[in-house]
Amino acid sequence: KHGVLTRKSHADMDGKRTPRGRRGWKKFYAVLKGMILYLQKDEYKPDCDISEVDLKNAVRIHHALATCATDYSKRANVLKLKTSDWRVFLLQASSEEEMMSWIFRINLV
Ligand code: I3P
């Protein structure tokens, strides 16, 4: 699955709140491949040509949990992604349908 996702980092590893200055929203082209959610700067990336930055933004979603971010009301179609290392991301999808589809696909892994 792939599509545009806008990310906000809410908690870092070990569940600590992401500090001010790193809590802004940022738009990515997301690609779910195997157990990795790539958050890329640009749409097309052949597997052998992923940049260092894109690799850094990739999220391992094995043992991650995606839910509707019902406690976040500032934006619509936002899902919450908790990773196995206790990071928390808010991810805004382009529509409710897209949000549900991302949640379903992430939790299927
Ligand atoms: C954050 C940025 C986010 C905002 C966040 C700010 O500042 O303005 O958009 O979240 O508020 O800290 P920075 O880019 O300097 O990290 P919202 O859009 O959800 O308001 P927060 O600290 O209350 O999460």
PDB file of N, CA and C in Angstrom, residues 25-108:
ATOM      1  N   TRP A  25       4.169  18.852  11.996  1.00  0.00           N
ATOM      2  CA  TRP A  25       3.626  17.947  10.974  1.00  0.00           C
ATOM      3  C   TRP A  25       4.505  18.013   9.731  1.00  0.00           C
ATOM      4  N   LYS A  26       4.707  16.849   9.109  1.00  0.00           N
ATOM      5  CA  LYS A  26       5.511  16.787   7.895  1.00  0.00           C
ATOM      6  C   LYS A  26       4.904  15.786   6.922  1.00  0.00           C
ATOM      7  N   LYS A  27       4.815  16.202   5.665  1.00  0.00           N
ATOM      8  CA  LYS A  27       4.160  15.379   4.646  1.00  0.00           C
ATOM      9  C   LYS A  27       5.150  14.417   3.987  1.00  0.00           C
ATOM     10  N   PHE A  28       4.712  13.168   3.838  1.00  0.00           N
ATOM     11  CA  PHE A  28       5.558  12.143   3.214  1.00  0.00           C
ATOM     12  C   PHE A  28       4.774  11.347   2.173  1.00  0.00           C
ATOM     13  N   TYR A  29       5.516  10.676   1.320  1.00  0.00           N
ATOM     14  CA  TYR A  29       4.906   9.657   0.483  1.00  0.00           C
ATOM     15  C   TYR A  29       5.191   8.319   1.165  1.00  0.00           C
ATOM     16  N   ALA A  30       4.150   7.697   1.689  1.00  0.00           N
ATOM     17  CA  ALA A  30       4.313   6.494   2.492  1.00  0.00           C
ATOM     18  C   ALA A  30       4.186   5.242   1.640  1.00  0.00           C
ATOM     19  N   VAL A  31       5.071   4.289   1.902  1.00  0.00           N
ATOM     20  CA  VAL A  31       5.036   3.009   1.203  1.00  0.00           C
ATOM     21  C   VAL A  31       5.152   1.901   2.243  1.00  0.00           C
ATOM     22  N   LEU A  32       4.146   1.046   2.308  1.00  0.00           N
ATOM     23  CA  LEU A  32       4.177  -0.089   3.233  1.00  0.00           C
ATOM     24  C   LEU A  32       4.665  -1.309   2.461  1.00  0.00           C
ATOM     25  N   LYS A  33       5.858  -1.775   2.860  1.00  0.00           N
ATOM     26  CA  LYS A  33       6.470  -2.902   2.158  1.00  0.00           C
ATOM     27  C   LYS A  33       6.926  -3.903   3.198  1.00  0.00           C
ATOM     28  N   GLY A  34       6.359  -5.095   3.191  1.00  0.00           N
ATOM     29  CA  GLY A  34       6.716  -6.082   4.204  1.00  0.00           C
ATOM     30  C   GLY A  34       6.364  -5.535   5.575  1.00  0.00           C
ATOM     31  N   MET A  35       7.347  -5.515   6.468  1.00  0.00           N
ATOM     32  CA  MET A  35       7.072  -5.027   7.817  1.00  0.00           C
ATOM     33  C   MET A  35       7.615  -3.627   8.032  1.00  0.00           C
ATOM     34  N   ILE A  36       7.861  -2.900   6.958  1.00  0.00           N
ATOM     35  CA  ILE A  36       8.421  -1.548   7.066  1.00  0.00           C
ATOM     36  C   ILE A  36       7.494  -0.530   6.417  1.00  0.00           C
ATOM     37  N   LEU A  37       7.268   0.543   7.157  1.00  0.00           N
ATOM     38  CA  LEU A  37       6.542   1.673   6.590  1.00  0.00           C
ATOM     39  C   LEU A  37       7.586   2.737   6.223  1.00  0.00           C
ATOM     40  N   TYR A  38       7.810   2.869   4.928  1.00  0.00           N
ATOM     41  CA  TYR A  38       8.757   3.881   4.462  1.00  0.00           C
ATOM     42  C   TYR A  38       8.035   5.216   4.385  1.00  0.00           C
ATOM     43  N   LEU A  39       8.644   6.245   4.962  1.00  0.00           N
ATOM     44  CA  LEU A  39       8.097   7.594   4.849  1.00  0.00           C
ATOM     45  C   LEU A  39       9.086   8.388   4.007  1.00  0.00           C
ATOM     46  N   GLN A  40       8.760   8.467   2.725  1.00  0.00           N
ATOM     47  CA  GLN A  40       9.704   9.018   1.751  1.00  0.00           C
ATOM     48  C   GLN A  40       9.379  10.468   1.418  1.00  0.00           C
ATOM     49  N   LYS A  41      10.430  11.148   0.996  1.00  0.00           N
ATOM     50  CA  LYS A  41      10.282  12.535   0.578  1.00  0.00           C
ATOM     51  C   LYS A  41       9.559  12.580  -0.771  1.00  0.00           C
ATOM     52  N   ASP A  42       9.905  11.681  -1.649  1.00  0.00           N
ATOM     53  CA  ASP A  42       9.316  11.670  -2.989  1.00  0.00           C
ATOM     54  C   ASP A  42       8.599  10.356  -3.253  1.00  0.00           C
ATOM     55  N   GLU A  43       7.773  10.406  -4.253  1.00  0.00           N
ATOM     56  CA  GLU A  43       6.922   9.272  -4.558  1.00  0.00           C
ATOM     57  C   GLU A  43       7.668   8.019  -5.009  1.00  0.00           C
ATOM     58  N   TYR A  44       8.443   8.140  -6.055  1.00  0.00           N
ATOM     59  CA  TYR A  44       9.033   6.928  -6.617  1.00  0.00           C
ATOM     60  C   TYR A  44      10.438   6.666  -6.100  1.00  0.00           C
ATOM     61  N   LYS A  45      10.693   5.476  -5.643  1.00  0.00           N
ATOM     62  CA  LYS A  45      12.014   5.078  -5.168  1.00  0.00           C
ATOM     63  C   LYS A  45      12.266   3.622  -5.532  1.00  0.00           C
ATOM     64  N   PRO A  46      13.193   3.351  -6.424  1.00  0.00           N
ATOM     65  CA  PRO A  46      13.534   1.948  -6.616  1.00  0.00           C
ATOM     66  C   PRO A  46      14.200   1.433  -5.334  1.00  0.00           C
ATOM     67  N   ASP A  47      14.022   0.151  -5.021  1.00  0.00           N
ATOM     68  CA  ASP A  47      14.520  -0.406  -3.761  1.00  0.00           C
ATOM     69  C   ASP A  47      15.986  -0.120  -3.495  1.00  0.00           C
ATOM     70  N   CYS A  48      16.783  -0.085  -4.558  1.00  0.00           N
ATOM     71  CA  CYS A  48      18.227   0.052  -4.381  1.00  0.00           C
ATOM     72  C   CYS A  48      18.659   1.501  -4.225  1.00  0.00           C
ATOM     73  N   ASP A  49      17.725   2.415  -4.254  1.00  0.00           N
ATOM     74  CA  ASP A  49      18.117   3.824  -4.282  1.00  0.00           C
ATOM     75  C   ASP A  49      17.387   4.645  -3.212  1.00  0.00           C
ATOM     76  N   ILE A  50      17.274   4.071  -2.017  1.00  0.00           N
ATOM     77  CA  ILE A  50      16.608   4.798  -0.933  1.00  0.00           C
ATOM     78  C   ILE A  50      17.647   5.672  -0.227  1.00  0.00           C
ATOM     79  N   SER A  51      17.327   6.940  -0.048  1.00  0.00           N
ATOM     80  CA  SER A  51      18.293   7.870   0.539  1.00  0.00           C
ATOM     81  C   SER A  51      18.450   7.615   2.042  1.00  0.00           C
ATOM     82  N   GLU A  52      19.536   8.131   2.609  1.00  0.00           N
ATOM     83  CA  GLU A  52      19.799   7.991   4.048  1.00  0.00           C
ATOM     84  C   GLU A  52      18.640   8.568   4.867  1.00  0.00           C
ATOM     85  N   VAL A  53      18.139   9.720   4.439  1.00  0.00           N
ATOM     86  CA  VAL A  53      17.051  10.377   5.160  1.00  0.00           C
ATOM     87  C   VAL A  53      15.791   9.508   5.147  1.00  0.00           C
ATOM     88  N   ASP A  54      15.486   8.957   3.980  1.00  0.00           N
ATOM     89  CA  ASP A  54      14.307   8.103   3.881  1.00  0.00           C
ATOM     90  C   ASP A  54      14.467   6.854   4.744  1.00  0.00           C
ATOM     91  N   LEU A  55      15.679   6.336   4.809  1.00  0.00           N
ATOM     92  CA  LEU A  55      15.929   5.162   5.648  1.00  0.00           C
ATOM     93  C   LEU A  55      15.725   5.512   7.116  1.00  0.00           C
ATOM     94  N   LYS A  56      16.165   6.709   7.477  1.00  0.00           N
ATOM     95  CA  LYS A  56      16.033   7.167   8.860  1.00  0.00           C
ATOM     96  C   LYS A  56      14.566   7.327   9.253  1.00  0.00           C
ATOM     97  N   ASN A  57      13.747   7.714   8.302  1.00  0.00           N
ATOM     98  CA  ASN A  57      12.325   7.930   8.578  1.00  0.00           C
ATOM     99  C   ASN A  57      11.501   6.650   8.509  1.00  0.00           C
ATOM    100  N   ALA A  58      12.112   5.563   8.040  1.00  0.00           N
ATOM    101  CA  ALA A  58      11.371   4.310   7.923  1.00  0.00           C
ATOM    102  C   ALA A  58      10.998   3.797   9.318  1.00  0.00           C
ATOM    103  N   VAL A  59       9.802   3.242   9.417  1.00  0.00           N
ATOM    104  CA  VAL A  59       9.311   2.759  10.716  1.00  0.00           C
ATOM    105  C   VAL A  59       9.078   1.253  10.624  1.00  0.00           C
ATOM    106  N   ARG A  60       9.669   0.517  11.547  1.00  0.00           N
ATOM    107  CA  ARG A  60       9.423  -0.918  11.607  1.00  0.00           C
ATOM    108  C   ARG A  60       8.059  -1.124  12.248  1.00  0.00           C
ATOM    109  N   ILE A  61       7.168  -1.820  11.562  1.00  0.00           N
ATOM    110  CA  ILE A  61       5.818  -1.930  12.124  1.00  0.00           C
ATOM    111  C   ILE A  61       5.488  -3.321  12.642  1.00  0.00           C
ATOM    112  N   HIS A  62       6.524  -4.187  12.739  1.00  0.00           N
ATOM    113  CA  HIS A  62       6.309  -5.470  13.392  1.00  0.00           C
ATOM    114  C   HIS A  62       5.944  -5.191  14.854  1.00  0.00           C
ATOM    115  N   HIS A  63       4.865  -5.778  15.335  1.00  0.00           N
ATOM    116  CA  HIS A  63       4.380  -5.553  16.706  1.00  0.00           C
ATOM    117  C   HIS A  63       3.950  -4.109  16.958  1.00  0.00           C
ATOM    118  N   ALA A  64       3.632  -3.391  15.912  1.00  0.00           N
ATOM    119  CA  ALA A  64       3.092  -2.037  16.089  1.00  0.00           C
ATOM    120  C   ALA A  64       1.566  -2.122  16.118  1.00  0.00           C
ATOM    121  N   LEU A  65       0.944  -1.080  16.625  1.00  0.00           N
ATOM    122  CA  LEU A  65      -0.518  -1.046  16.690  1.00  0.00           C
ATOM    123  C   LEU A  65      -1.031   0.273  16.130  1.00  0.00           C
ATOM    124  N   ALA A  66      -1.948   0.171  15.197  1.00  0.00           N
ATOM    125  CA  ALA A  66      -2.556   1.366  14.613  1.00  0.00           C
ATOM    126  C   ALA A  66      -4.007   1.472  15.065  1.00  0.00           C
ATOM    127  N   THR A  67      -4.408   2.656  15.480  1.00  0.00           N
ATOM    128  CA  THR A  67      -5.788   2.901  15.909  1.00  0.00           C
ATOM    129  C   THR A  67      -6.234   4.269  15.402  1.00  0.00           C
ATOM    130  N   CYS A  68      -7.523   4.519  15.420  1.00  0.00           N
ATOM    131  CA  CYS A  68      -8.012   5.871  15.127  1.00  0.00           C
ATOM    132  C   CYS A  68      -7.558   6.776  16.268  1.00  0.00           C
ATOM    133  N   ALA A  69      -7.064   7.966  15.930  1.00  0.00           N
ATOM    134  CA  ALA A  69      -6.623   8.894  16.982  1.00  0.00           C
ATOM    135  C   ALA A  69      -7.830   9.669  17.493  1.00  0.00           C
ATOM    136  N   THR A  70      -8.708   8.968  18.224  1.00  0.00           N
ATOM    137  CA  THR A  70      -9.957   9.591  18.667  1.00  0.00           C
ATOM    138  C   THR A  70      -9.718  10.703  19.687  1.00  0.00           C
ATOM    139  N   ASP A  71      -8.545  10.689  20.341  1.00  0.00           N
ATOM    140  CA  ASP A  71      -8.243  11.730  21.329  1.00  0.00           C
ATOM    141  C   ASP A  71      -7.533  12.938  20.698  1.00  0.00           C
ATOM    142  N   TYR A  72      -7.407  12.933  19.367  1.00  0.00           N
ATOM    143  CA  TYR A  72      -6.786  14.069  18.680  1.00  0.00           C
ATOM    144  C   TYR A  72      -7.800  14.675  17.712  1.00  0.00           C
ATOM    145  N   SER A  73      -8.211  15.906  17.979  1.00  0.00           N
ATOM    146  CA  SER A  73      -9.318  16.457  17.189  1.00  0.00           C
ATOM    147  C   SER A  73      -8.934  17.651  16.311  1.00  0.00           C
ATOM    148  N   LYS A  74      -7.655  18.062  16.353  1.00  0.00           N
ATOM    149  CA  LYS A  74      -7.264  19.248  15.578  1.00  0.00           C
ATOM    150  C   LYS A  74      -7.275  18.994  14.083  1.00  0.00           C
ATOM    151  N   ARG A  75      -7.064  17.753  13.678  1.00  0.00           N
ATOM    152  CA  ARG A  75      -7.085  17.390  12.258  1.00  0.00           C
ATOM    153  C   ARG A  75      -7.971  16.175  12.060  1.00  0.00           C
ATOM    154  N   ALA A  76      -8.475  16.037  10.833  1.00  0.00           N
ATOM    155  CA  ALA A  76      -9.335  14.894  10.519  1.00  0.00           C
ATOM    156  C   ALA A  76      -8.511  13.738   9.969  1.00  0.00           C
ATOM    157  N   ASN A  77      -9.071  12.548  10.022  1.00  0.00           N
ATOM    158  CA  ASN A  77      -8.487  11.348   9.407  1.00  0.00           C
ATOM    159  C   ASN A  77      -7.086  11.039   9.931  1.00  0.00           C
ATOM    160  N   VAL A  78      -6.922  11.173  11.245  1.00  0.00           N
ATOM    161  CA  VAL A  78      -5.620  10.932  11.861  1.00  0.00           C
ATOM    162  C   VAL A  78      -5.630   9.584  12.562  1.00  0.00           C
ATOM    163  N   LEU A  79      -4.609   8.795  12.284  1.00  0.00           N
ATOM    164  CA  LEU A  79      -4.443   7.532  12.991  1.00  0.00           C
ATOM    165  C   LEU A  79      -3.235   7.612  13.905  1.00  0.00           C
ATOM    166  N   LYS A  80      -3.284   6.782  14.952  1.00  0.00           N
ATOM    167  CA  LYS A  80      -2.181   6.745  15.903  1.00  0.00           C
ATOM    168  C   LYS A  80      -1.420   5.448  15.702  1.00  0.00           C
ATOM    169  N   LEU A  81      -0.115   5.566  15.576  1.00  0.00           N
ATOM    170  CA  LEU A  81       0.721   4.382  15.386  1.00  0.00           C
ATOM    171  C   LEU A  81       1.676   4.240  16.560  1.00  0.00           C
ATOM    172  N   LYS A  82       1.513   3.138  17.317  1.00  0.00           N
ATOM    173  CA  LYS A  82       2.429   2.842  18.419  1.00  0.00           C
ATOM    174  C   LYS A  82       3.352   1.729  17.969  1.00  0.00           C
ATOM    175  N   THR A  83       4.651   1.962  18.031  1.00  0.00           N
ATOM    176  CA  THR A  83       5.601   0.956  17.571  1.00  0.00           C
ATOM    177  C   THR A  83       6.037   0.070  18.735  1.00  0.00           C
ATOM    178  N   SER A  84       6.746  -1.013  18.426  1.00  0.00           N
ATOM    179  CA  SER A  84       7.175  -1.932  19.481  1.00  0.00           C
ATOM    180  C   SER A  84       8.213  -1.284  20.396  1.00  0.00           C
ATOM    181  N   ASP A  85       8.897  -0.234  19.935  1.00  0.00           N
ATOM    182  CA  ASP A  85       9.843   0.458  20.833  1.00  0.00           C
ATOM    183  C   ASP A  85       9.216   1.707  21.459  1.00  0.00           C
ATOM    184  N   TRP A  86       7.882   1.727  21.513  1.00  0.00           N
ATOM    185  CA  TRP A  86       7.094   2.722  22.246  1.00  0.00           C
ATOM    186  C   TRP A  86       7.129   4.111  21.655  1.00  0.00           C
ATOM    187  N   ARG A  87       7.488   4.200  20.377  1.00  0.00           N
ATOM    188  CA  ARG A  87       7.321   5.492  19.733  1.00  0.00           C
ATOM    189  C   ARG A  87       5.843   5.664  19.400  1.00  0.00           C
ATOM    190  N   VAL A  88       5.381   6.894  19.335  1.00  0.00           N
ATOM    191  CA  VAL A  88       4.007   7.167  18.932  1.00  0.00           C
ATOM    192  C   VAL A  88       4.018   8.216  17.833  1.00  0.00           C
ATOM    193  N   PHE A  89       3.390   7.861  16.724  1.00  0.00           N
ATOM    194  CA  PHE A  89       3.246   8.798  15.616  1.00  0.00           C
ATOM    195  C   PHE A  89       1.772   9.059  15.372  1.00  0.00           C
ATOM    196  N   LEU A  90       1.436  10.288  15.015  1.00  0.00           N
ATOM    197  CA  LEU A  90       0.125  10.576  14.467  1.00  0.00           C
ATOM    198  C   LEU A  90       0.316  10.674  12.963  1.00  0.00           C
ATOM    199  N   LEU A  91      -0.542  10.016  12.225  1.00  0.00           N
ATOM    200  CA  LEU A  91      -0.431  10.015  10.763  1.00  0.00           C
ATOM    201  C   LEU A  91      -1.767  10.450  10.174  1.00  0.00           C
ATOM    202  N   GLN A  92      -1.746  11.538   9.445  1.00  0.00           N
ATOM    203  CA  GLN A  92      -2.975  12.037   8.831  1.00  0.00           C
ATOM    204  C   GLN A  92      -3.082  11.520   7.398  1.00  0.00           C
ATOM    205  N   ALA A  93      -4.178  10.828   7.126  1.00  0.00           N
ATOM    206  CA  ALA A  93      -4.432  10.309   5.779  1.00  0.00           C
ATOM    207  C   ALA A  93      -5.285  11.302   4.998  1.00  0.00           C
ATOM    208  N   SER A  94      -5.436  11.028   3.708  1.00  0.00           N
ATOM    209  CA  SER A  94      -6.133  11.973   2.829  1.00  0.00           C
ATOM    210  C   SER A  94      -7.658  11.886   2.939  1.00  0.00           C
ATOM    211  N   SER A  95      -8.165  10.800   3.499  1.00  0.00           N
ATOM    212  CA  SER A  95      -9.612  10.644   3.667  1.00  0.00           C
ATOM    213  C   SER A  95      -9.852   9.620   4.768  1.00  0.00           C
ATOM    214  N   GLU A  96     -11.106   9.510   5.202  1.00  0.00           N
ATOM    215  CA  GLU A  96     -11.430   8.528   6.236  1.00  0.00           C
ATOM    216  C   GLU A  96     -11.205   7.106   5.719  1.00  0.00           C
ATOM    217  N   GLU A  97     -11.577   6.911   4.468  1.00  0.00           N
ATOM    218  CA  GLU A  97     -11.399   5.602   3.847  1.00  0.00           C
ATOM    219  C   GLU A  97      -9.920   5.202   3.829  1.00  0.00           C
ATOM    220  N   GLU A  98      -9.069   6.156   3.467  1.00  0.00           N
ATOM    221  CA  GLU A  98      -7.623   5.908   3.444  1.00  0.00           C
ATOM    222  C   GLU A  98      -7.100   5.611   4.850  1.00  0.00           C
ATOM    223  N   MET A  99      -7.588   6.368   5.827  1.00  0.00           N
ATOM    224  CA  MET A  99      -7.171   6.147   7.202  1.00  0.00           C
ATOM    225  C   MET A  99      -7.514   4.732   7.647  1.00  0.00           C
ATOM    226  N   MET A 100      -8.747   4.293   7.385  1.00  0.00           N
ATOM    227  CA  MET A 100      -9.177   2.950   7.773  1.00  0.00           C
ATOM    228  C   MET A 100      -8.346   1.893   7.056  1.00  0.00           C
ATOM    229  N   SER A 101      -8.028   2.173   5.800  1.00  0.00           N
ATOM    230  CA  SER A 101      -7.256   1.228   5.014  1.00  0.00           C
ATOM    231  C   SER A 101      -5.815   1.101   5.552  1.00  0.00           C
ATOM    232  N   TRP A 102      -5.216   2.222   5.933  1.00  0.00           N
ATOM    233  CA  TRP A 102      -3.869   2.169   6.533  1.00  0.00           C
ATOM    234  C   TRP A 102      -3.902   1.400   7.856  1.00  0.00           C
ATOM    235  N   ILE A 103      -4.901   1.661   8.688  1.00  0.00           N
ATOM    236  CA  ILE A 103      -5.002   0.967   9.982  1.00  0.00           C
ATOM    237  C   ILE A 103      -5.108  -0.539   9.754  1.00  0.00           C
ATOM    238  N   PHE A 104      -5.981  -0.901   8.826  1.00  0.00           N
ATOM    239  CA  PHE A 104      -6.191  -2.321   8.528  1.00  0.00           C
ATOM    240  C   PHE A 104      -4.890  -2.974   8.045  1.00  0.00           C
ATOM    241  N   ARG A 105      -4.230  -2.322   7.121  1.00  0.00           N
ATOM    242  CA  ARG A 105      -3.021  -2.913   6.527  1.00  0.00           C
ATOM    243  C   ARG A 105      -1.866  -2.983   7.529  1.00  0.00           C
ATOM    244  N   ILE A 106      -1.730  -1.957   8.359  1.00  0.00           N
ATOM    245  CA  ILE A 106      -0.643  -1.951   9.345  1.00  0.00           C
ATOM    246  C   ILE A 106      -0.879  -3.049  10.379  1.00  0.00           C
ATOM    247  N   ASN A 107      -2.113  -3.196  10.831  1.00  0.00           N
ATOM    248  CA  ASN A 107      -2.392  -4.194  11.868  1.00  0.00           C
ATOM    249  C   ASN A 107      -2.374  -5.626  11.335  1.00  0.00           C
ATOM    250  N   LEU A 108      -2.408  -5.772  10.034  1.00  0.00           N
ATOM    251  CA  LEU A 108      -2.360  -7.087   9.393  1.00  0.00           C
ATOM    252  C   LEU A 108      -0.947  -7.661   9.436  1.00  0.00           C
TER     253      LEU A 108
END
